[in-house]
Coordinates of C-alpha atoms in Angstrom, one line a residue:
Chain A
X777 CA 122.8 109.2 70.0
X778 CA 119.1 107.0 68.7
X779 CA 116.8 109.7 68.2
X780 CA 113.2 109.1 69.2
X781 CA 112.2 109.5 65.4
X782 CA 115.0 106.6 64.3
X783 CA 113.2 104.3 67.3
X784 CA 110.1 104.6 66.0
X785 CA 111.0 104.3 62.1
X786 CA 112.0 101.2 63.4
X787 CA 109.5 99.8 65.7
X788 CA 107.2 100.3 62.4
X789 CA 109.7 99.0 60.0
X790 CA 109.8 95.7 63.0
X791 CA 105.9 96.0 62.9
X792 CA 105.5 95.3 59.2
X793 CA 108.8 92.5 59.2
X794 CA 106.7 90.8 61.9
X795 CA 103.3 91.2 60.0
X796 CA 104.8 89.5 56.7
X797 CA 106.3 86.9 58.4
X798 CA 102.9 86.2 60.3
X799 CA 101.6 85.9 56.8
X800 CA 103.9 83.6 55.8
X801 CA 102.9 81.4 59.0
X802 CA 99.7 81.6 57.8
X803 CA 99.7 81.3 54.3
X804 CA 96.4 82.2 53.8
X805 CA 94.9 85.5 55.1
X806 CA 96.5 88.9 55.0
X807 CA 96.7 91.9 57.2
X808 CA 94.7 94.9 57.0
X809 CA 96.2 98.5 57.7
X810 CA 94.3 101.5 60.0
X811 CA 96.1 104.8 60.1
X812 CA 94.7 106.8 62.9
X813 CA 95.6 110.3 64.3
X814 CA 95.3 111.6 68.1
X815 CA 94.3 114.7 69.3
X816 CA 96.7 115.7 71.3
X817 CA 99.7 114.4 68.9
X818 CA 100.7 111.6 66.7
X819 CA 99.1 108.5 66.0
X820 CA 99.3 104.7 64.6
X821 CA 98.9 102.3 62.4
X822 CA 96.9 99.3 63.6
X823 CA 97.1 95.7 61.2
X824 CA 94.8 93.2 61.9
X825 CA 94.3 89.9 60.0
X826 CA 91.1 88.0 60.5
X827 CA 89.6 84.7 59.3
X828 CA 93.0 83.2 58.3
X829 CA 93.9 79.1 58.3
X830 CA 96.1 79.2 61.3
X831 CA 94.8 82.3 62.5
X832 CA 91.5 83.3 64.1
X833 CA 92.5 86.8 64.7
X834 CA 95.3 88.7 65.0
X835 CA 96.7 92.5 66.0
X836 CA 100.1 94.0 65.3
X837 CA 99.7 97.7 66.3
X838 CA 102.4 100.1 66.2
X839 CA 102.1 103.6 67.4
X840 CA 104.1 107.3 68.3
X841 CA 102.3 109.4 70.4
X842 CA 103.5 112.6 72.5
X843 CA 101.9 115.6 74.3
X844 CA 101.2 116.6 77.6
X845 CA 101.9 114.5 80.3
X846 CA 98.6 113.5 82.2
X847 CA 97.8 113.3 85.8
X848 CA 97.1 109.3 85.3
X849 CA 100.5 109.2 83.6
X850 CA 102.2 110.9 86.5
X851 CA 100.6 108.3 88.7
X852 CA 101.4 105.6 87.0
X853 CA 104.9 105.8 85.8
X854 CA 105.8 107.9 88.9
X855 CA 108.2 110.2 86.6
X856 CA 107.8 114.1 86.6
X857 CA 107.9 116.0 83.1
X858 CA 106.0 118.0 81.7
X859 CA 105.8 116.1 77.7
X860 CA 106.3 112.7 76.7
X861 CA 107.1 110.6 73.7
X862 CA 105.9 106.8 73.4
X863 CA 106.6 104.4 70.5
X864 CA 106.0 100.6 70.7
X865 CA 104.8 97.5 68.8
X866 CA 101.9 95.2 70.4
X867 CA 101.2 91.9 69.2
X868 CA 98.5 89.4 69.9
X869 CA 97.6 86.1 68.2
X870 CA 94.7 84.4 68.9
X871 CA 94.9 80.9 66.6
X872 CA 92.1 78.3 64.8
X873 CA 92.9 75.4 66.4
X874 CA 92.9 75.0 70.4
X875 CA 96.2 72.7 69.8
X876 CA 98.2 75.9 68.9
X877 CA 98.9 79.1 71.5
X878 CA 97.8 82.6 72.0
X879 CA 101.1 84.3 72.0
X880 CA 101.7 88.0 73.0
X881 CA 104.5 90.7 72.3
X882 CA 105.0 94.1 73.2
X883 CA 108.0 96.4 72.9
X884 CA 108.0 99.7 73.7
X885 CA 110.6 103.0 74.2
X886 CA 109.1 106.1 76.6
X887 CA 110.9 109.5 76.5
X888 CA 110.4 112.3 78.5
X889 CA 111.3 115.9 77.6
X890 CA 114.7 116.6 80.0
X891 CA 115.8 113.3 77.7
X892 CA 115.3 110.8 80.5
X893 CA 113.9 107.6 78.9
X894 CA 113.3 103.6 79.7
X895 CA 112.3 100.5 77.0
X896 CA 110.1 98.1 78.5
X897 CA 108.8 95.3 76.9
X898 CA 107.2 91.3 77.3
X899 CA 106.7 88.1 75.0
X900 CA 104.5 85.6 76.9
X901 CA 102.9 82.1 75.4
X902 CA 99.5 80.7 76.7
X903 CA 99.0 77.5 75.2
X904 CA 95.1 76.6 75.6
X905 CA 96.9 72.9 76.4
X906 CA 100.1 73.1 77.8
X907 CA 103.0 71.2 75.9
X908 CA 105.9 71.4 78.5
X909 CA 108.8 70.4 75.7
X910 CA 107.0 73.6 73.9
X911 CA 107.2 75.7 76.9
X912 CA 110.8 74.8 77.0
X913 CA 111.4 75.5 73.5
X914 CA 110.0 78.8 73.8
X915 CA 111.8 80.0 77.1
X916 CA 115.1 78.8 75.6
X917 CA 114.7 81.3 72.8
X918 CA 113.9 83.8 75.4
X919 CA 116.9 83.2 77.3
X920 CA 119.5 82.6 74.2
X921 CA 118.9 86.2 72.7
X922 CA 118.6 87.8 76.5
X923 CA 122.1 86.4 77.3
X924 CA 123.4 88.2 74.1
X925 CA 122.9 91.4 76.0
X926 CA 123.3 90.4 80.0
X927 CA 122.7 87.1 81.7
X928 CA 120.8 89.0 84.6
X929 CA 118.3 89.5 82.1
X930 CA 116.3 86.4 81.2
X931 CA 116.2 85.2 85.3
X932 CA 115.3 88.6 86.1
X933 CA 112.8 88.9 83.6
X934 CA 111.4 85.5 84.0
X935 CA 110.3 86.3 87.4
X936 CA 108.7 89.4 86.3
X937 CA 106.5 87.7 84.4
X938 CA 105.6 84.8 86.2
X939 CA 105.0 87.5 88.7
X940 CA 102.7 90.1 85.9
X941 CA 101.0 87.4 83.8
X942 CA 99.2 86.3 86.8
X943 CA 95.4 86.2 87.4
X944 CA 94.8 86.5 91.6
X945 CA 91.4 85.9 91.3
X946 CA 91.9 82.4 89.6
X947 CA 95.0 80.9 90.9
X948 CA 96.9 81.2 87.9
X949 CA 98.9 81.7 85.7
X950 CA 98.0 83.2 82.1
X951 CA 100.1 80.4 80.5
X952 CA 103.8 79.3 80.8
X953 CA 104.8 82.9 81.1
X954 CA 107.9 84.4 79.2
X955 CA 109.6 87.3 79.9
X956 CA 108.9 90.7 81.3
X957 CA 110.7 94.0 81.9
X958 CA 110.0 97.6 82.5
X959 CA 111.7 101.0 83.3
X960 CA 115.1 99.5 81.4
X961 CA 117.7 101.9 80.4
X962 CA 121.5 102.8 81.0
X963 CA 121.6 101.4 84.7
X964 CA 121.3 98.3 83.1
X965 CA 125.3 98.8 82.0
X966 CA 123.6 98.9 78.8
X967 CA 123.8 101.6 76.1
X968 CA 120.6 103.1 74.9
X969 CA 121.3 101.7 71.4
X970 CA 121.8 98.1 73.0
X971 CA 118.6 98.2 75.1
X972 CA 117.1 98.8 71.9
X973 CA 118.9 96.1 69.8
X974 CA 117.6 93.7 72.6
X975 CA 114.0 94.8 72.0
X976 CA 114.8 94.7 68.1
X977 CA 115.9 90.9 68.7
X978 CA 112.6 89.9 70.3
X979 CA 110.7 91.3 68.3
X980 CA 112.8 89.2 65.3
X981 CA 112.4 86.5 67.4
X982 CA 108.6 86.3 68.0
X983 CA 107.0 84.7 64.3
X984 CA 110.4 82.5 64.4
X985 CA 109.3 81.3 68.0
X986 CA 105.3 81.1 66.9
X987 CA 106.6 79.5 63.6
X988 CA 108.2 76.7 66.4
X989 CA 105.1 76.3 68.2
X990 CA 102.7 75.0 65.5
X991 CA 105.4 73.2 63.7
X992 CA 104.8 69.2 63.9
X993 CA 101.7 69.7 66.2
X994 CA 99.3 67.0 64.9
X995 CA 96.1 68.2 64.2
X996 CA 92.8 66.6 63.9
X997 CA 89.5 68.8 63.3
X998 CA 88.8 69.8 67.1
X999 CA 86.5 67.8 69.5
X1000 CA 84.0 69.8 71.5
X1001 CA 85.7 69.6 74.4
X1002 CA 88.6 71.4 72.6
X1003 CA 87.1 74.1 71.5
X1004 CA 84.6 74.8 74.9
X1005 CA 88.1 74.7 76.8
X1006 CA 89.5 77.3 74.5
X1007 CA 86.2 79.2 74.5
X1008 CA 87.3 79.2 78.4
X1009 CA 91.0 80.4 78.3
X1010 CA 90.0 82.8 76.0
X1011 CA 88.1 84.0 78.9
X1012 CA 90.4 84.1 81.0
X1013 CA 92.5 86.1 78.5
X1014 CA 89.7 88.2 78.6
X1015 CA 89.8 89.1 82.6
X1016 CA 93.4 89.2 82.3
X1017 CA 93.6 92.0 80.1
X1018 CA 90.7 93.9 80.9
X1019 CA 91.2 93.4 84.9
X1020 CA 95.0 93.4 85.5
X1021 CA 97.3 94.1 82.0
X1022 CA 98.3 97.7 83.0
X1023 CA 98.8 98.9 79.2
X1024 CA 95.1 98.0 78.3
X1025 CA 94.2 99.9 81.5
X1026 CA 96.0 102.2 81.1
X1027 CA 95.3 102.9 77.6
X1028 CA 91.0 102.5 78.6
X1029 CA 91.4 104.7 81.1
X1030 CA 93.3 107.6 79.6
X1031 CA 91.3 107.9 76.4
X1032 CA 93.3 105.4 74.3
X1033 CA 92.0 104.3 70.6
X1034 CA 90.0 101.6 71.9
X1035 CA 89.8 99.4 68.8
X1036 CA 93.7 99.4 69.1
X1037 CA 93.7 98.5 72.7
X1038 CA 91.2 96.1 72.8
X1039 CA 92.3 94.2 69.6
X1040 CA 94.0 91.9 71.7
X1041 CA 90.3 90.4 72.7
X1042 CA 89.8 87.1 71.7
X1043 CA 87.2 86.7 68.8
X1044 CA 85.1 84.9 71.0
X1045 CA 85.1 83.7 74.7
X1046 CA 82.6 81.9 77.0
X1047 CA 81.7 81.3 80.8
X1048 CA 80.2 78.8 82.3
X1049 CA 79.4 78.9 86.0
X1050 CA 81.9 77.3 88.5
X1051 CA 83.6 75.3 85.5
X1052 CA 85.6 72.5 86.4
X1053 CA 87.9 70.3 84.4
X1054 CA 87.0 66.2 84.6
X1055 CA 89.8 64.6 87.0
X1056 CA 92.5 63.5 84.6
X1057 CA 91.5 65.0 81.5
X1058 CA 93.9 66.9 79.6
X1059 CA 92.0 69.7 80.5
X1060 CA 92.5 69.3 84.1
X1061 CA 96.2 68.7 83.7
X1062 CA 96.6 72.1 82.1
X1063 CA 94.8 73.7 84.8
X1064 CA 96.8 72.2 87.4
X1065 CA 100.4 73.1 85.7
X1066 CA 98.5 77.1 85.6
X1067 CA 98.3 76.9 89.4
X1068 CA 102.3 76.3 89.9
X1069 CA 104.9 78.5 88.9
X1070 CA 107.7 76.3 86.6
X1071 CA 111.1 76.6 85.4
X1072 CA 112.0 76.1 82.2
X1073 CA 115.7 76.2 81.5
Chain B
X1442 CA 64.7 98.7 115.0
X1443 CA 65.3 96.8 111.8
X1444 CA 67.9 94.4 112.3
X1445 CA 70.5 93.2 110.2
X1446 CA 69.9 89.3 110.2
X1447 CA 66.4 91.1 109.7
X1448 CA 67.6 92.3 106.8
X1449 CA 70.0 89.4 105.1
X1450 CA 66.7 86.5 105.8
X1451 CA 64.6 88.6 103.9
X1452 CA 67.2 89.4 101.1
X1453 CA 67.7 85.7 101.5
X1454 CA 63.7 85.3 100.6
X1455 CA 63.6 87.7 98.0
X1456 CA 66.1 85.6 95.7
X1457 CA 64.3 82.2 96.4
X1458 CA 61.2 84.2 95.0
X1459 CA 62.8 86.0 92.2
X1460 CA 64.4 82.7 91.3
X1461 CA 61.0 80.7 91.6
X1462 CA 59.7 83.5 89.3
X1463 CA 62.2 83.2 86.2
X1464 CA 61.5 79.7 86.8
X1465 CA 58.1 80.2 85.7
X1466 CA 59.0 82.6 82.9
X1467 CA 61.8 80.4 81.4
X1468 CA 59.0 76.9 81.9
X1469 CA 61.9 74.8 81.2
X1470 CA 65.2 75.1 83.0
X1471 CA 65.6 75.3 87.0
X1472 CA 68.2 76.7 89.1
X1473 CA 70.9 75.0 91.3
X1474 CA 72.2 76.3 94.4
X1475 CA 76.2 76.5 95.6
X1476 CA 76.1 77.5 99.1
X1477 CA 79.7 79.2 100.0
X1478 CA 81.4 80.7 103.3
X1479 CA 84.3 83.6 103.5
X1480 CA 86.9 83.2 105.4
X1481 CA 86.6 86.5 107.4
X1482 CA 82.9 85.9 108.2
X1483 CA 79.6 84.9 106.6
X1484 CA 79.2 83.5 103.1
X1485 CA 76.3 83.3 100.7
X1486 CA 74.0 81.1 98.2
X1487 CA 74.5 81.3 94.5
X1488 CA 71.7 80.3 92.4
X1489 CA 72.6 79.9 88.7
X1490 CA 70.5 78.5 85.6
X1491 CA 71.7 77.3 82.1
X1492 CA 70.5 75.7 79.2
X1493 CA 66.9 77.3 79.5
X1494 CA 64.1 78.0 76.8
X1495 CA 64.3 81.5 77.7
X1496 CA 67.4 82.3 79.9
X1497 CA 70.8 80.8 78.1
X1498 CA 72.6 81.8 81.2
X1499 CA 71.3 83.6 85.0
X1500 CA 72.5 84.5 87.9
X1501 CA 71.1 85.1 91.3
X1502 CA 73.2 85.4 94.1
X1503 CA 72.4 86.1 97.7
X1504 CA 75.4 87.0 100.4
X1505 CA 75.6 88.3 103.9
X1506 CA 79.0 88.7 105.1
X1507 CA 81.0 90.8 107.4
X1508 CA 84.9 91.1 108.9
X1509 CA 87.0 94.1 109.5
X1510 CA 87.3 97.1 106.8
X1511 CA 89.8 96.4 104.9
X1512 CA 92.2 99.1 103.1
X1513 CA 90.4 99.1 99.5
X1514 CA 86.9 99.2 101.2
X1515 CA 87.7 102.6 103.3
X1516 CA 89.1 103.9 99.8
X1517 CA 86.2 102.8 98.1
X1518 CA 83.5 103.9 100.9
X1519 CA 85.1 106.8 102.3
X1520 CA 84.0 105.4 106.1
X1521 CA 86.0 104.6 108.9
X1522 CA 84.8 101.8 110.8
X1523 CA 86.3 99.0 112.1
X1524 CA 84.2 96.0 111.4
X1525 CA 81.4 95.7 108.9
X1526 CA 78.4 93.9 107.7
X1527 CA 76.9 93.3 103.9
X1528 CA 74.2 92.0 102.4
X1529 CA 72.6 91.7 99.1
X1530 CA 70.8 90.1 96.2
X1531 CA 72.4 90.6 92.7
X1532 CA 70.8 89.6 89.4
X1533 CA 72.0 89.2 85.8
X1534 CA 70.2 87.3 83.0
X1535 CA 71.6 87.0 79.9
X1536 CA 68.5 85.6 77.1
X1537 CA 69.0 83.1 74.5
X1538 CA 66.9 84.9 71.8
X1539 CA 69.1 88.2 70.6
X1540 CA 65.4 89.8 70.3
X1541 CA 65.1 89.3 74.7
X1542 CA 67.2 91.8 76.7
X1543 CA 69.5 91.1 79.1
X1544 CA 68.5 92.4 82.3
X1545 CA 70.8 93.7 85.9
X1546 CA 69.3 94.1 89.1
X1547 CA 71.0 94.6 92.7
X1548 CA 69.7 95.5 96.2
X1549 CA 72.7 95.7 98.7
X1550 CA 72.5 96.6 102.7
X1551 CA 76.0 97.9 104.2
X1552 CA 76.4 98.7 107.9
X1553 CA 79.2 99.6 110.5
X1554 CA 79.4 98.5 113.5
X1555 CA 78.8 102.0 114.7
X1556 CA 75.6 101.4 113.4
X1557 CA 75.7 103.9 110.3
X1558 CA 74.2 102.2 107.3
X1559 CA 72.9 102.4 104.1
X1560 CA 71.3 100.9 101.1
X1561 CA 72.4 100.6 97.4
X1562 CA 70.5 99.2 94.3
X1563 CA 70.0 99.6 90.8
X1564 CA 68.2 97.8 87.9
X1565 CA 69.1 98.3 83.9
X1566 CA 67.9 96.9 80.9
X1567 CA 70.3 96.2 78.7
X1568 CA 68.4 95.2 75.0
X1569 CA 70.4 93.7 72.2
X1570 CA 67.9 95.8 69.9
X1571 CA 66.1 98.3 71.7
X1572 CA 62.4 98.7 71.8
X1573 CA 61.6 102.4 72.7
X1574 CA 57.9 100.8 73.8
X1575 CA 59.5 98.3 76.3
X1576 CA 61.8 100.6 77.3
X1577 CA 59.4 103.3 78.3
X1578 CA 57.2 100.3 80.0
X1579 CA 60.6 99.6 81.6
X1580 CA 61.2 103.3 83.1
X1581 CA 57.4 103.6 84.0
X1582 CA 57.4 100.9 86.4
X1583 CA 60.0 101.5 87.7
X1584 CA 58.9 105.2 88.1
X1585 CA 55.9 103.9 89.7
X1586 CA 57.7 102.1 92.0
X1587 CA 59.9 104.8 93.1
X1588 CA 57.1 107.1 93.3
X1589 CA 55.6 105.3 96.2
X1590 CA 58.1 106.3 98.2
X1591 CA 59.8 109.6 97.2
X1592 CA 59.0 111.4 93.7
X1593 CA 62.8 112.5 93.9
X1594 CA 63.7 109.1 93.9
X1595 CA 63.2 108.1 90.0
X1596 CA 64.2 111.6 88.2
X1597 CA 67.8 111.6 90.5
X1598 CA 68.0 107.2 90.3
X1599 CA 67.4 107.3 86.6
X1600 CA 70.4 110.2 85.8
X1601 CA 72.6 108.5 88.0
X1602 CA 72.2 105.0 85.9
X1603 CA 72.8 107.1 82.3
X1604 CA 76.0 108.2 84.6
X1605 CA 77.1 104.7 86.3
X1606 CA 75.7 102.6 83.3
X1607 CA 78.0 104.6 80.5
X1608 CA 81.1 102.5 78.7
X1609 CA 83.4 106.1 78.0
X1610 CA 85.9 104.5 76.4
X1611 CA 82.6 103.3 73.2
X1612 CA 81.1 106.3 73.9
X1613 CA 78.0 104.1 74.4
X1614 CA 75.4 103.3 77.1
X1615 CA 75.4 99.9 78.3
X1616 CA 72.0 99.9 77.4
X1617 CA 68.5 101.8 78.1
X1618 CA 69.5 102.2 81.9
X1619 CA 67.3 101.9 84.5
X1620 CA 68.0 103.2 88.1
X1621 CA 70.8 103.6 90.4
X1622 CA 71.3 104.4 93.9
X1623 CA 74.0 103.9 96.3
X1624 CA 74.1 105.6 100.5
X1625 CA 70.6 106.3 100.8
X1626 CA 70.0 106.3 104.7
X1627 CA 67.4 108.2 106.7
X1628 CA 68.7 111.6 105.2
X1629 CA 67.0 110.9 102.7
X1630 CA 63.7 111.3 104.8
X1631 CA 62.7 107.8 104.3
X1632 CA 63.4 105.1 107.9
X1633 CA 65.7 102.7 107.8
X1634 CA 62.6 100.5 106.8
X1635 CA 61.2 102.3 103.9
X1636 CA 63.4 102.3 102.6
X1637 CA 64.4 98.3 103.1
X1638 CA 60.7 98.0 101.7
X1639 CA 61.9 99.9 98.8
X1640 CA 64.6 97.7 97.7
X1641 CA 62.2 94.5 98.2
X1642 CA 59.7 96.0 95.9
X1643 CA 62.4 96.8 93.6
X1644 CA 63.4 93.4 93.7
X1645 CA 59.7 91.9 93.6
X1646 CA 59.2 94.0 90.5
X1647 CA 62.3 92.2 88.5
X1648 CA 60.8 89.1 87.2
X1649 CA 57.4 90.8 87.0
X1650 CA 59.7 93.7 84.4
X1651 CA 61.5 90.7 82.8
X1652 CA 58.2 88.9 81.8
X1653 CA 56.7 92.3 80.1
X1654 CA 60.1 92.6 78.3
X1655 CA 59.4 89.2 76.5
X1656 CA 55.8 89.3 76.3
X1657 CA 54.4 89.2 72.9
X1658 CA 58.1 89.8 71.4
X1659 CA 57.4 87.4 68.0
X1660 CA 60.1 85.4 67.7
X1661 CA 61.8 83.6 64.7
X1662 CA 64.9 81.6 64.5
X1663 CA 67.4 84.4 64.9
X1664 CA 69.2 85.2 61.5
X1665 CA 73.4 84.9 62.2
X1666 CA 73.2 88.7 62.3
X1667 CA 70.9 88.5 65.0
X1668 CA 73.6 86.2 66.7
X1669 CA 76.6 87.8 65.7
X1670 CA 75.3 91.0 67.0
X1671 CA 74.1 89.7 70.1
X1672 CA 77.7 88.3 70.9
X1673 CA 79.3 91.7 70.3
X1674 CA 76.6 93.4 72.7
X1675 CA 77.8 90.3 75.4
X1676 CA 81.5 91.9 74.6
X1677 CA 80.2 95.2 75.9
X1678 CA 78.9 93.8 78.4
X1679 CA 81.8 92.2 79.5
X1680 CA 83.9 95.5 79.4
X1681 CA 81.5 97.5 81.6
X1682 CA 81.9 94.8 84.3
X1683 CA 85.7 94.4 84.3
X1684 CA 86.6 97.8 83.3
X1685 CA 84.0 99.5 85.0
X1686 CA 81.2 97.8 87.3
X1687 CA 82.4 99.0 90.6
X1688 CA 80.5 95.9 92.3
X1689 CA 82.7 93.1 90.4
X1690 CA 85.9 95.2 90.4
X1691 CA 85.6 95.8 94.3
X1692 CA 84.5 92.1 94.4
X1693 CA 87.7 90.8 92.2
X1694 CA 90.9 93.1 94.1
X1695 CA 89.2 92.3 97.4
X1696 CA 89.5 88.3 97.3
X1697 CA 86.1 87.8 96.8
X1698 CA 84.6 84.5 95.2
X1699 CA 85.4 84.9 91.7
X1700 CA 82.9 82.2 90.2
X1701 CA 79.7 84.3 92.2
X1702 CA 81.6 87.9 91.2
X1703 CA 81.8 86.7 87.4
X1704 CA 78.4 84.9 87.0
X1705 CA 77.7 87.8 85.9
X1706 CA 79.8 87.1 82.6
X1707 CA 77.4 86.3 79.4
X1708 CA 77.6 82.6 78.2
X1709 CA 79.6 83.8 75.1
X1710 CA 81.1 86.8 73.6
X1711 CA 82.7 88.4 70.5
X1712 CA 85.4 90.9 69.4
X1713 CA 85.6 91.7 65.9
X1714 CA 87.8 94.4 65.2
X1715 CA 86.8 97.7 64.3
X1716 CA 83.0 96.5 63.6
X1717 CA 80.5 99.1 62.3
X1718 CA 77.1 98.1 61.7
X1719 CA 75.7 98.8 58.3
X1720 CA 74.4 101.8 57.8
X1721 CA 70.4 102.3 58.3
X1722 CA 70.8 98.5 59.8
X1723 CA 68.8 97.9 62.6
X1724 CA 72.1 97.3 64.7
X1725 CA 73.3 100.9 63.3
X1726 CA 69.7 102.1 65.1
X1727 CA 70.5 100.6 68.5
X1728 CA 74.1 101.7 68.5
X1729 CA 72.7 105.4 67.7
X1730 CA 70.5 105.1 69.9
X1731 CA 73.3 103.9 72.7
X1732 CA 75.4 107.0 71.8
X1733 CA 72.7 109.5 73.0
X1734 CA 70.9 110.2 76.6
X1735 CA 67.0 110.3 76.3
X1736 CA 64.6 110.4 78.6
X1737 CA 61.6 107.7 79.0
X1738 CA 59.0 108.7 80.9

């Protein structure tokens, strides 16, 4: 039976795979390493890369943590016990050029101490301009590896995330969404070890699938109407995550390491009052694809 | 008897004033008006400014509205009722000079329709760098102020600010705080319109508080650690509002309008991960100075 110490060898062996192929994307900056300790028991190792050519900023944190479980944990995961064990990877990229996406990752295994447990996990794309043969791209690579391991799952998860990587008090969506799960385990019809290849696989999957995004995108240096509209998405990233994404809440809220959490901010946003886009301007047709949900494959 | 529309027209006059006021102050830019209705009932004017000599971005916002109590407002309130009524004027102005503070202000008026009410407000002064001399000139006026009408009023308004006006997951105050209030009603010894007169001087006292703030402040072109520092004090700014202002969080999961809820937001804003100032820095003084309670007056 996976252990909870061979899950999270791997989430961190995943962690560094994914941080050299990001790299390798890049082909100019490198990532930088923080170890860090909690209190109450274990800890992480947070890589952050800034200043690069194709990216701005970017954050791939791995963590194990365990210890007593909190009343705010109780509440939110709606599980009893009395100790828990957490390992994950998180991943945000927040790119140079408004032509390329932000894209997003998280995998993440939860273990309670009578040995009931659940993966959960999401990859979602939010293109500051929407490219809809992109979009497609990226949710056929989403749906390829999920039928590997049950064609419930991409459909199923699909939903979830149209449904989570939503912003109520805009009208829209994050970007073209991705997929979503939570609370998976064996009544899946999946083993443990299975569940766990499947979150293995996307996490193989995500520089392949950012390496798709920016290839053959033409870029010119960026008007200013390129870079004020992803000033503005950036934003909205901003609300998103610090109003609705329940793992930077969450992790706010119950004392997290903040520079962990919140490394998924963008390295700079802007608001300006009652922004609208002109009619017919790229800008505008972006907006108007966030207000509709989409299928993609 | 004061009366509600009583209450909302002169609320209503007190942000054409402040607004003609900051006028004056900023000499250059001048504000626009987007007048807006709810749904359920009322609606308000929001006033906003851009582009100014002084003022890069301000808000002031005036809204009366009522409809039934709604699930997250008994939560929030802790009243039963069945119908209610709101009014208020709310105020954020974020400088263009990093050596200018931003400054917060809001007067609100909530009744039932059992005819219990009560009156909120609060004003902090959020400095990029902070000036103990204009901080203590902050805090004594509005001591003075308080003092007119209760000498409880400014010790109890002042602690409650270091409490409301606290970032826990930086460890940090928002700024130098100010006051805060929030249910004061006739048990408090003061009528119904004392204490109405109360908030109006508060609110009368804003612009004349902003305008000491930036008086004889010598001013050069800022340096780009002046700016980069400014940016990242606009990111904490941006936290406490989604992660913690109870006003814009209440405002955002209720439905309310988003563009008057989040004109709060600064014009622009920075993360940098894991950014220490250096030490004996005049950014490393403000953030000490942040991490500790003091007293002003």
């Amino acid at each position: 039976m996976l252990s909870k110490e061979q899950i999270s060898e791997q989430f961190r062996a995943l962690q560094l795979h994914i941080c050299q192929e990001l790299e390798r994307i890049d082909t100019q900056a490198k990532f930088t390493e923080d170890s860090w300790q909690r209190e109450e028991g274990g800890g992480g190792h947070t890589r952050t890369l800034a200043a690069g050519k194709i990216l701005e900023k970017a954050g791939v944190a791995f963590s194990a943590v365990h210890g007593p479980v909190t009343e705010a944990m109780k509440k939110q995961l709606g599980h009893e016990g009395e100790r828990f064990f957490a390992t994950g990877v998180s991943i945000v990229l927040h790119p140079v050029h408004p032509r390329h996406p932000i894209m997003h990752m998280n995998v993440r295994y939860f273990e309670l101490e009578d040995h009931s447990y659940w993966f959960g996990g999401g990859i979602d794309l939010t293109p500051h301009y929407v490219d809809l043969t992109k979009a497609k791209l990226f949710h056929n690579s989403l749906k390829t590896v999920s039928e590997k391991y049950s064609t419930d799952f991409y459909p199923k998860f699909k939903e979830w995330a149209d449904r989570y990587f939503y912003l109520p008090h805009r009208g829209e969506s994050r970007g073209v969404g991705g997929i979503f799960f939570d609370q998976l385990d064996e009544k899946s019809g999946l083993s443990k070890a299975q569940i766990f290849n499947y979150c293995l696989d996307l996490g193989k999957l995500f520089p392949i699938v950012y390496g798709q995004q920016i290839e053959d995108v033409k870029l010119s240096k960026p008007t200013q109407a390129e870079h004020d509209w992803q000033a503005l998405r950036r934003g909205r990233y901003v609300e998103f995550n610090l109003l609705h994404d329940r793992g930077t809440k969450f992790g706010i809220y119950s004392g997290g390491r903040t520079e962990s959490i919140l490394m998924s901010m963008p390295p700079r946003a802007n608001w300006v009052y009652n922004q609208e886009p002109i009619d017919g301007s790229e800008e505008q047709k972006t907006l108007s694809f966030l207000r509709a949900f989409h299928e993609f494959c």
